[in-house]
PDB file of C-alpha atoms in Angstrom:
ATOM      1  CA  UNK A   1       0.000   0.000   0.000  1.00 92.00           C
ATOM      2  CA  UNK A   2       2.803   2.281   0.970  1.00 95.00           C
ATOM      3  CA  UNK A   3       4.651   1.618  -2.273  1.00 96.00           C
ATOM      4  CA  UNK A   4       1.546   2.333  -4.324  1.00 96.00           C
ATOM      5  CA  UNK A   5       1.120   5.702  -2.651  1.00 96.00           C
ATOM      6  CA  UNK A   6       4.786   6.647  -2.867  1.00 96.00           C
ATOM      7  CA  UNK A   7       4.854   5.763  -6.546  1.00 97.00           C
ATOM      8  CA  UNK A   8       2.108   8.334  -7.157  1.00 97.00           C
ATOM      9  CA  UNK A   9       3.722  10.790  -4.738  1.00 96.00           C
ATOM     10  CA  UNK A  10       7.064  10.682  -6.555  1.00 96.00           C
ATOM     11  CA  UNK A  11       5.408  10.774  -9.959  1.00 97.00           C
ATOM     12  CA  UNK A  12       3.903  14.180  -9.191  1.00 96.00           C
ATOM     13  CA  UNK A  13       6.976  15.533  -7.458  1.00 96.00           C
ATOM     14  CA  UNK A  14       9.279  14.423 -10.278  1.00 96.00           C
ATOM     15  CA  UNK A  15       7.199  16.353 -12.768  1.00 94.00           C
ATOM     16  CA  UNK A  16       7.206  19.438 -10.603  1.00 95.00           C
ATOM     17  CA  UNK A  17      10.937  19.533  -9.957  1.00 95.00           C
ATOM     18  CA  UNK A  18      11.676  18.835 -13.619  1.00 94.00           C
ATOM     19  CA  UNK A  19      10.674  22.443 -14.201  1.00 92.00           C
ATOM     20  CA  UNK A  20      13.540  23.615 -12.014  1.00 95.00           C
ATOM     21  CA  UNK A  21      16.501  24.466 -14.223  1.00 96.00           C
ATOM     22  CA  UNK A  22      19.270  23.680 -11.743  1.00 96.00           C
ATOM     23  CA  UNK A  23      19.392  19.890 -11.857  1.00 95.00           C
ATOM     24  CA  UNK A  24      21.464  19.493  -8.668  1.00 96.00           C
ATOM     25  CA  UNK A  25      18.781  21.200  -6.614  1.00 96.00           C
ATOM     26  CA  UNK A  26      15.833  19.114  -7.781  1.00 95.00           C
ATOM     27  CA  UNK A  27      16.076  16.453  -5.074  1.00 95.00           C
ATOM     28  CA  UNK A  28      16.177  19.105  -2.348  1.00 95.00           C
ATOM     29  CA  UNK A  29      13.222  20.856  -3.872  1.00 95.00           C
ATOM     30  CA  UNK A  30      11.313  17.592  -4.006  1.00 95.00           C
ATOM     31  CA  UNK A  31      11.887  16.985  -0.316  1.00 95.00           C
ATOM     32  CA  UNK A  32      10.017  20.186   0.464  1.00 94.00           C
ATOM     33  CA  UNK A  33       6.720  18.560  -0.503  1.00 94.00           C
ATOM     34  CA  UNK A  34       4.526  17.626   2.453  1.00 92.00           C
ATOM     35  CA  UNK A  35       1.949  14.850   2.399  1.00 91.00           C
ATOM     36  CA  UNK A  36      -0.725  16.840   4.193  1.00 88.00           C
ATOM     37  CA  UNK A  37      -0.277  19.891   2.038  1.00 89.00           C
ATOM     38  CA  UNK A  38      -0.468  17.826  -1.121  1.00 91.00           C
ATOM     39  CA  UNK A  39      -3.863  16.347  -0.346  1.00 86.00           C
ATOM     40  CA  UNK A  40      -5.126  19.594   1.142  1.00 86.00           C
ATOM     41  CA  UNK A  41      -4.215  21.725  -1.878  1.00 88.00           C
ATOM     42  CA  UNK A  42      -7.221  23.625  -3.097  1.00 84.00           C
ATOM     43  CA  UNK A  43      -8.463  22.736  -6.535  1.00 85.00           C
ATOM     44  CA  UNK A  44      -9.515  25.899  -8.290  1.00 80.00           C
ATOM     45  CA  UNK A  45     -11.599  25.829 -11.409  1.00 83.00           C
ATOM     46  CA  UNK A  46     -13.412  28.508 -13.366  1.00 82.00           C
ATOM     47  CA  UNK A  47     -16.822  26.843 -13.287  1.00 86.00           C
ATOM     48  CA  UNK A  48     -17.451  24.037 -10.812  1.00 82.00           C
ATOM     49  CA  UNK A  49     -20.560  22.892 -12.638  1.00 83.00           C
ATOM     50  CA  UNK A  50     -18.929  22.843 -16.021  1.00 91.00           C
ATOM     51  CA  UNK A  51     -15.464  21.330 -15.765  1.00 93.00           C
ATOM     52  CA  UNK A  52     -13.187  21.133 -18.783  1.00 95.00           C
ATOM     53  CA  UNK A  53     -11.993  17.605 -19.686  1.00 95.00           C
ATOM     54  CA  UNK A  54      -8.595  18.343 -18.132  1.00 95.00           C
ATOM     55  CA  UNK A  55     -10.160  19.691 -14.938  1.00 95.00           C
ATOM     56  CA  UNK A  56     -12.418  16.679 -14.710  1.00 95.00           C
ATOM     57  CA  UNK A  57      -9.482  14.291 -15.086  1.00 96.00           C
ATOM     58  CA  UNK A  58      -7.466  16.242 -12.565  1.00 96.00           C
ATOM     59  CA  UNK A  59     -10.328  16.103 -10.086  1.00 94.00           C
ATOM     60  CA  UNK A  60     -10.461  12.314 -10.441  1.00 94.00           C
ATOM     61  CA  UNK A  61      -6.708  12.129  -9.951  1.00 96.00           C
ATOM     62  CA  UNK A  62      -6.898  14.218  -6.770  1.00 95.00           C
ATOM     63  CA  UNK A  63      -9.605  11.924  -5.365  1.00 94.00           C
ATOM     64  CA  UNK A  64      -7.527   8.836  -6.117  1.00 96.00           C
ATOM     65  CA  UNK A  65      -4.364  10.383  -4.732  1.00 96.00           C
ATOM     66  CA  UNK A  66      -6.160  11.307  -1.501  1.00 95.00           C
ATOM     67  CA  UNK A  67      -7.480   7.758  -1.176  1.00 96.00           C
ATOM     68  CA  UNK A  68      -3.989   6.344  -1.736  1.00 97.00           C
ATOM     69  CA  UNK A  69      -2.653   8.660   0.917  1.00 96.00           C
ATOM     70  CA  UNK A  70      -5.225   7.541   3.487  1.00 96.00           C
ATOM     71  CA  UNK A  71      -4.642   3.878   2.650  1.00 96.00           C
ATOM     72  CA  UNK A  72      -0.921   4.343   3.051  1.00 96.00           C
ATOM     73  CA  UNK A  73      -1.401   5.997   6.428  1.00 96.00           C
ATOM     74  CA  UNK A  74      -3.709   3.236   7.680  1.00 96.00           C
ATOM     75  CA  UNK A  75      -1.470   0.481   6.335  1.00 96.00           C
ATOM     76  CA  UNK A  76       1.619   1.969   7.942  1.00 96.00           C
ATOM     77  CA  UNK A  77       0.227   3.145  11.260  1.00 95.00           C
ATOM     78  CA  UNK A  78      -3.071   1.414  12.074  1.00 94.00           C
ATOM     79  CA  UNK A  79      -2.110  -2.050  13.240  1.00 92.00           C
ATOM     80  CA  UNK A  80      -5.750  -2.932  13.848  1.00 93.00           C
ATOM     81  CA  UNK A  81      -6.731  -2.396  10.231  1.00 94.00           C
ATOM     82  CA  UNK A  82      -7.431  -5.626   8.371  1.00 95.00           C
ATOM     83  CA  UNK A  83      -6.840  -5.609   4.644  1.00 95.00           C
ATOM     84  CA  UNK A  84      -8.514  -7.924   2.217  1.00 96.00           C
ATOM     85  CA  UNK A  85      -6.999  -8.947  -1.092  1.00 96.00           C
ATOM     86  CA  UNK A  86      -9.790  -7.063  -2.911  1.00 97.00           C
ATOM     87  CA  UNK A  87      -9.048  -3.876  -1.039  1.00 96.00           C
ATOM     88  CA  UNK A  88      -5.336  -4.088  -1.791  1.00 97.00           C
ATOM     89  CA  UNK A  89      -5.940  -4.891  -5.455  1.00 97.00           C
ATOM     90  CA  UNK A  90      -8.304  -1.962  -5.722  1.00 97.00           C
ATOM     91  CA  UNK A  91      -5.716   0.374  -4.217  1.00 97.00           C
ATOM     92  CA  UNK A  92      -3.017  -0.879  -6.584  1.00 97.00           C
ATOM     93  CA  UNK A  93      -5.402  -0.294  -9.488  1.00 97.00           C
ATOM     94  CA  UNK A  94      -5.973   3.253  -8.249  1.00 97.00           C
ATOM     95  CA  UNK A  95      -2.240   3.918  -8.320  1.00 97.00           C
ATOM     96  CA  UNK A  96      -2.057   2.618 -11.878  1.00 98.00           C
ATOM     97  CA  UNK A  97      -4.948   4.875 -12.849  1.00 97.00           C
ATOM     98  CA  UNK A  98      -3.184   7.865 -11.295  1.00 97.00           C
ATOM     99  CA  UNK A  99      -0.224   7.198 -13.609  1.00 97.00           C
ATOM    100  CA  UNK A 100      -2.454   6.893 -16.693  1.00 97.00           C
ATOM    101  CA  UNK A 101      -4.459   9.984 -15.834  1.00 97.00           C
ATOM    102  CA  UNK A 102      -1.380  12.050 -15.096  1.00 97.00           C
ATOM    103  CA  UNK A 103       0.230  11.110 -18.397  1.00 96.00           C
ATOM    104  CA  UNK A 104      -2.824  12.462 -20.159  1.00 97.00           C
ATOM    105  CA  UNK A 105      -2.978  15.810 -18.389  1.00 96.00           C
ATOM    106  CA  UNK A 106       0.543  16.570 -17.156  1.00 96.00           C
ATOM    107  CA  UNK A 107       1.151  19.240 -19.800  1.00 95.00           C
ATOM    108  CA  UNK A 108      -2.137  20.990 -19.116  1.00 95.00           C
ATOM    109  CA  UNK A 109      -1.965  24.351 -17.433  1.00 93.00           C
ATOM    110  CA  UNK A 110      -4.487  23.365 -14.769  1.00 93.00           C
ATOM    111  CA  UNK A 111      -2.393  20.307 -13.841  1.00 94.00           C
ATOM    112  CA  UNK A 112       0.809  22.328 -13.580  1.00 94.00           C
ATOM    113  CA  UNK A 113      -1.004  24.921 -11.471  1.00 92.00           C
ATOM    114  CA  UNK A 114      -2.248  22.222  -9.164  1.00 94.00           C
ATOM    115  CA  UNK A 115       1.271  20.922  -8.677  1.00 94.00           C
ATOM    116  CA  UNK A 116       2.194  24.420  -7.519  1.00 93.00           C
ATOM    117  CA  UNK A 117      -0.684  24.290  -5.024  1.00 93.00           C
ATOM    118  CA  UNK A 118       0.441  20.865  -3.826  1.00 94.00           C
ATOM    119  CA  UNK A 119       3.876  22.342  -3.282  1.00 93.00           C
ATOM    120  CA  UNK A 120       2.291  25.019  -1.125  1.00 90.00           C
ATOM    121  CA  UNK A 121       2.113  28.028  -3.414  1.00 89.00           C
ATOM    122  CA  UNK A 122      -0.924  30.226  -3.023  1.00 80.00           C
ATOM    123  CA  UNK A 123      -3.215  30.888  -5.930  1.00 72.00           C
ATOM    124  CA  UNK A 124      -2.480  34.229  -7.498  1.00 64.00           C
TER     125      UNK A 124
ATOM    126  CA  UNK B   1       0.462  17.492  38.204  1.00 39.00           C
ATOM    127  CA  UNK B   2      -0.884  16.710  34.834  1.00 39.00           C
ATOM    128  CA  UNK B   3      -4.160  15.221  35.983  1.00 39.00           C
ATOM    129  CA  UNK B   4      -7.114  16.775  34.209  1.00 37.00           C
ATOM    130  CA  UNK B   5     -10.795  16.735  34.900  1.00 37.00           C
ATOM    131  CA  UNK B   6     -13.689  17.607  32.654  1.00 37.00           C
ATOM    132  CA  UNK B   7     -15.455  20.766  33.790  1.00 34.00           C
ATOM    133  CA  UNK B   8     -18.126  21.159  31.174  1.00 36.00           C
ATOM    134  CA  UNK B   9     -20.322  19.023  29.013  1.00 36.00           C
ATOM    135  CA  UNK B  10     -20.909  19.403  25.298  1.00 36.00           C
ATOM    136  CA  UNK B  11     -22.336  22.837  24.628  1.00 34.00           C
ATOM    137  CA  UNK B  12     -23.602  24.160  21.322  1.00 36.00           C
ATOM    138  CA  UNK B  13     -21.983  27.457  20.570  1.00 36.00           C
ATOM    139  CA  UNK B  14     -23.363  28.480  17.221  1.00 35.00           C
ATOM    140  CA  UNK B  15     -23.193  27.813  13.541  1.00 34.00           C
ATOM    141  CA  UNK B  16     -20.455  28.609  11.105  1.00 37.00           C
ATOM    142  CA  UNK B  17     -20.525  28.108   7.337  1.00 37.00           C
ATOM    143  CA  UNK B  18     -23.045  25.299   7.352  1.00 37.00           C
ATOM    144  CA  UNK B  19     -21.335  23.396  10.108  1.00 44.00           C
ATOM    145  CA  UNK B  20     -22.276  23.240  13.740  1.00 44.00           C
ATOM    146  CA  UNK B  21     -19.624  24.347  16.167  1.00 42.00           C
ATOM    147  CA  UNK B  22     -19.435  22.492  19.450  1.00 43.00           C
ATOM    148  CA  UNK B  23     -17.460  23.350  22.468  1.00 40.00           C
ATOM    149  CA  UNK B  24     -16.532  19.796  23.309  1.00 41.00           C
ATOM    150  CA  UNK B  25     -14.539  20.164  26.426  1.00 41.00           C
ATOM    151  CA  UNK B  26     -12.974  22.611  28.735  1.00 40.00           C
ATOM    152  CA  UNK B  27     -10.390  21.071  30.971  1.00 42.00           C
ATOM    153  CA  UNK B  28      -8.354  22.309  33.817  1.00 44.00           C
ATOM    154  CA  UNK B  29      -5.503  20.739  35.686  1.00 45.00           C
ATOM    155  CA  UNK B  30      -6.301  19.424  39.138  1.00 46.00           C
ATOM    156  CA  UNK B  31      -3.369  19.788  41.444  1.00 49.00           C
ATOM    157  CA  UNK B  32      -2.957  20.464  45.062  1.00 49.00           C
ATOM    158  CA  UNK B  33       0.230  22.410  44.570  1.00 50.00           C
ATOM    159  CA  UNK B  34       0.356  25.981  43.442  1.00 50.00           C
ATOM    160  CA  UNK B  35       0.135  25.911  39.692  1.00 49.00           C
ATOM    161  CA  UNK B  36      -1.172  27.938  36.850  1.00 51.00           C
ATOM    162  CA  UNK B  37      -4.665  27.079  35.733  1.00 51.00           C
ATOM    163  CA  UNK B  38      -4.476  26.145  32.113  1.00 54.00           C
ATOM    164  CA  UNK B  39      -7.670  26.192  30.165  1.00 54.00           C
ATOM    165  CA  UNK B  40      -7.632  24.063  27.063  1.00 53.00           C
ATOM    166  CA  UNK B  41     -10.471  24.503  24.659  1.00 57.00           C
ATOM    167  CA  UNK B  42     -11.196  22.269  21.704  1.00 59.00           C
ATOM    168  CA  UNK B  43     -13.702  23.263  19.102  1.00 65.00           C
ATOM    169  CA  UNK B  44     -15.078  20.675  16.758  1.00 73.00           C
ATOM    170  CA  UNK B  45     -16.779  21.616  13.531  1.00 82.00           C
ATOM    171  CA  UNK B  46     -19.216  18.910  12.575  1.00 91.00           C
ATOM    172  CA  UNK B  47     -19.858  18.431   8.860  1.00 93.00           C
ATOM    173  CA  UNK B  48     -23.321  18.762   7.336  1.00 93.00           C
ATOM    174  CA  UNK B  49     -23.261  14.994   6.797  1.00 94.00           C
ATOM    175  CA  UNK B  50     -23.872  14.422  10.495  1.00 92.00           C
ATOM    176  CA  UNK B  51     -27.200  16.234  10.213  1.00 93.00           C
ATOM    177  CA  UNK B  52     -28.231  14.425   7.045  1.00 93.00           C
ATOM    178  CA  UNK B  53     -27.819  10.835   8.100  1.00 94.00           C
ATOM    179  CA  UNK B  54     -31.368   9.893   7.060  1.00 96.00           C
ATOM    180  CA  UNK B  55     -30.758  11.122   3.516  1.00 96.00           C
ATOM    181  CA  UNK B  56     -27.400   9.381   3.359  1.00 97.00           C
ATOM    182  CA  UNK B  57     -28.971   6.145   4.570  1.00 97.00           C
ATOM    183  CA  UNK B  58     -31.722   6.335   1.934  1.00 97.00           C
ATOM    184  CA  UNK B  59     -29.319   7.023  -0.916  1.00 98.00           C
ATOM    185  CA  UNK B  60     -26.865   4.346   0.146  1.00 98.00           C
ATOM    186  CA  UNK B  61     -29.659   1.766   0.269  1.00 98.00           C
ATOM    187  CA  UNK B  62     -30.801   2.871  -3.192  1.00 98.00           C
ATOM    188  CA  UNK B  63     -27.295   2.295  -4.610  1.00 98.00           C
ATOM    189  CA  UNK B  64     -27.114  -1.038  -2.848  1.00 97.00           C
ATOM    190  CA  UNK B  65     -30.396  -2.079  -4.478  1.00 97.00           C
ATOM    191  CA  UNK B  66     -29.464  -0.775  -7.919  1.00 97.00           C
ATOM    192  CA  UNK B  67     -26.198  -2.727  -7.917  1.00 98.00           C
ATOM    193  CA  UNK B  68     -27.636  -5.791  -6.193  1.00 96.00           C
ATOM    194  CA  UNK B  69     -26.077  -8.191  -8.697  1.00 96.00           C
ATOM    195  CA  UNK B  70     -22.536  -7.301  -7.566  1.00 98.00           C
ATOM    196  CA  UNK B  71     -22.985  -5.498  -4.277  1.00 98.00           C
ATOM    197  CA  UNK B  72     -23.978  -7.477  -1.198  1.00 98.00           C
ATOM    198  CA  UNK B  73     -24.118  -4.541   1.205  1.00 98.00           C
ATOM    199  CA  UNK B  74     -22.719  -1.103   1.895  1.00 98.00           C
ATOM    200  CA  UNK B  75     -21.876   0.091   5.389  1.00 98.00           C
ATOM    201  CA  UNK B  76     -20.509   3.496   6.219  1.00 97.00           C
ATOM    202  CA  UNK B  77     -19.423   5.775   8.989  1.00 96.00           C
ATOM    203  CA  UNK B  78     -18.527   9.420   9.315  1.00 97.00           C
ATOM    204  CA  UNK B  79     -15.251  10.285  10.980  1.00 95.00           C
ATOM    205  CA  UNK B  80     -11.921  11.969  10.518  1.00 95.00           C
ATOM    206  CA  UNK B  81      -9.328  10.749   8.067  1.00 94.00           C
ATOM    207  CA  UNK B  82      -5.581  10.578   8.666  1.00 92.00           C
ATOM    208  CA  UNK B  83      -5.189  14.318   8.239  1.00 91.00           C
ATOM    209  CA  UNK B  84      -8.081  15.252  10.535  1.00 91.00           C
ATOM    210  CA  UNK B  85     -10.452  16.124   7.694  1.00 92.00           C
ATOM    211  CA  UNK B  86     -14.038  14.936   7.909  1.00 96.00           C
ATOM    212  CA  UNK B  87     -14.754  11.927   5.775  1.00 97.00           C
ATOM    213  CA  UNK B  88     -17.318   9.272   5.072  1.00 97.00           C
ATOM    214  CA  UNK B  89     -15.853   5.781   4.952  1.00 97.00           C
ATOM    215  CA  UNK B  90     -17.817   3.329   2.847  1.00 98.00           C
ATOM    216  CA  UNK B  91     -17.274  -0.381   3.416  1.00 98.00           C
ATOM    217  CA  UNK B  92     -18.580  -2.259   0.430  1.00 98.00           C
ATOM    218  CA  UNK B  93     -19.025  -6.015   0.437  1.00 98.00           C
ATOM    219  CA  UNK B  94     -19.030  -7.392  -3.095  1.00 98.00           C
ATOM    220  CA  UNK B  95     -20.155 -10.731  -4.414  1.00 98.00           C
ATOM    221  CA  UNK B  96     -17.256 -13.132  -4.853  1.00 98.00           C
ATOM    222  CA  UNK B  97     -17.829 -13.122  -8.575  1.00 98.00           C
ATOM    223  CA  UNK B  98     -17.656  -9.322  -8.841  1.00 98.00           C
ATOM    224  CA  UNK B  99     -14.559  -9.132  -6.628  1.00 98.00           C
ATOM    225  CA  UNK B 100     -12.798 -11.803  -8.633  1.00 97.00           C
ATOM    226  CA  UNK B 101     -13.737 -10.890 -12.193  1.00 97.00           C
ATOM    227  CA  UNK B 102     -14.640  -7.204 -12.301  1.00 97.00           C
ATOM    228  CA  UNK B 103     -13.352  -5.599  -9.142  1.00 98.00           C
ATOM    229  CA  UNK B 104     -12.331  -2.208 -10.467  1.00 97.00           C
ATOM    230  CA  UNK B 105     -15.306  -1.948 -12.787  1.00 97.00           C
ATOM    231  CA  UNK B 106     -17.708  -2.620  -9.911  1.00 98.00           C
ATOM    232  CA  UNK B 107     -15.783  -0.350  -7.552  1.00 98.00           C
ATOM    233  CA  UNK B 108     -16.022   2.480 -10.084  1.00 97.00           C
ATOM    234  CA  UNK B 109     -19.751   1.904 -10.440  1.00 98.00           C
ATOM    235  CA  UNK B 110     -20.275   2.032  -6.674  1.00 98.00           C
ATOM    236  CA  UNK B 111     -18.153   5.181  -6.354  1.00 97.00           C
ATOM    237  CA  UNK B 112     -19.905   7.011  -9.177  1.00 96.00           C
ATOM    238  CA  UNK B 113     -23.445   5.976  -8.154  1.00 98.00           C
ATOM    239  CA  UNK B 114     -22.833   7.184  -4.617  1.00 98.00           C
ATOM    240  CA  UNK B 115     -21.352  10.434  -5.905  1.00 96.00           C
ATOM    241  CA  UNK B 116     -24.361  10.978  -8.183  1.00 96.00           C
ATOM    242  CA  UNK B 117     -26.747  10.702  -5.262  1.00 97.00           C
ATOM    243  CA  UNK B 118     -24.708  12.365  -2.542  1.00 97.00           C
ATOM    244  CA  UNK B 119     -22.959  15.698  -2.916  1.00 95.00           C
ATOM    245  CA  UNK B 120     -19.987  15.011  -0.699  1.00 95.00           C
ATOM    246  CA  UNK B 121     -18.645  18.508  -1.018  1.00 91.00           C
ATOM    247  CA  UNK B 122     -21.933  19.895   0.242  1.00 94.00           C
ATOM    248  CA  UNK B 123     -21.984  17.303   2.993  1.00 96.00           C
ATOM    249  CA  UNK B 124     -18.545  18.516   4.047  1.00 96.00           C
ATOM    250  CA  UNK B 125     -16.871  15.140   3.793  1.00 96.00           C
ATOM    251  CA  UNK B 126     -14.393  13.346   1.585  1.00 96.00           C
ATOM    252  CA  UNK B 127     -15.583   9.919   0.457  1.00 97.00           C
ATOM    253  CA  UNK B 128     -13.369   6.883   0.949  1.00 97.00           C
ATOM    254  CA  UNK B 129     -14.427   3.503  -0.439  1.00 97.00           C
ATOM    255  CA  UNK B 130     -13.096   0.174   0.711  1.00 97.00           C
ATOM    256  CA  UNK B 131     -14.002  -3.186  -0.733  1.00 97.00           C
ATOM    257  CA  UNK B 132     -13.958  -6.813   0.183  1.00 98.00           C
ATOM    258  CA  UNK B 133     -15.647  -9.913  -1.128  1.00 98.00           C
ATOM    259  CA  UNK B 134     -18.266 -11.920   0.704  1.00 97.00           C
ATOM    260  CA  UNK B 135     -15.864 -14.783   1.343  1.00 98.00           C
ATOM    261  CA  UNK B 136     -13.137 -12.391   2.544  1.00 98.00           C
ATOM    262  CA  UNK B 137     -15.607 -10.952   5.030  1.00 97.00           C
ATOM    263  CA  UNK B 138     -16.575 -14.465   6.128  1.00 97.00           C
ATOM    264  CA  UNK B 139     -12.918 -15.135   6.900  1.00 97.00           C
ATOM    265  CA  UNK B 140     -12.171 -11.769   8.523  1.00 96.00           C
ATOM    266  CA  UNK B 141     -15.503 -11.546  10.370  1.00 95.00           C
ATOM    267  CA  UNK B 142     -15.443  -7.857  11.113  1.00 96.00           C
ATOM    268  CA  UNK B 143     -18.619  -6.529  12.650  1.00 95.00           C
ATOM    269  CA  UNK B 144     -18.265  -3.147  10.967  1.00 95.00           C
ATOM    270  CA  UNK B 145     -18.587  -4.862   7.595  1.00 96.00           C
ATOM    271  CA  UNK B 146     -21.431  -7.174   8.599  1.00 93.00           C
TER     272      UNK B 146
END
């Protein structure tokens, strides 16, 4: 569970730091990301009732990422939590879907803006 | 030192942006020695979901019925997630056939049907869905899933 979450976590961070021109500093920049801030980043859209395809995909990705994050936390810290094979398989499938979705929208402005929000930058 | 006692019961203290604010506890240290009295106050904002349990129950049962072929039952509870945000945790028991042959497809259906009927944003909760098959539940025997 933890690996599934961290795969998604590093996928997003890697794309964010790739925008930083000084290669040597990318790892340090990546370590500035915080789990809580990433899931709590506000998702701003122009019209909530009429999402663009990219916004809609990004929204789905955020939901899946948040679920992965909670699963990872429970798997790592809640010793009383019992996991079934179905639950684990579903979580692994979510991580795979995060990768597919991200590949489709990573160049979109809204996706890049959301990475900034996950990093902690305020909306302008 | 360090021993606390409860000095007030739950008291409603008003509404704020659709959520009820409760003053859950006011505690003070009980000590015989001279010490500063420290008042600790914790405010809990309850999400709208806690006031709409009847609606949630109705809609969840409707989804359960609509997906009867693959869904055995849906249980849920409202609580805080790992980050302290309010959430609704759905526990979905699937038929063995659905879990084995079309897990993700069925999971997606459950997630989208619930989201169509319940506006989680309006309810002030994030929806988490967990799944297990009937035979997995028989082996694990967890009351919360029963």
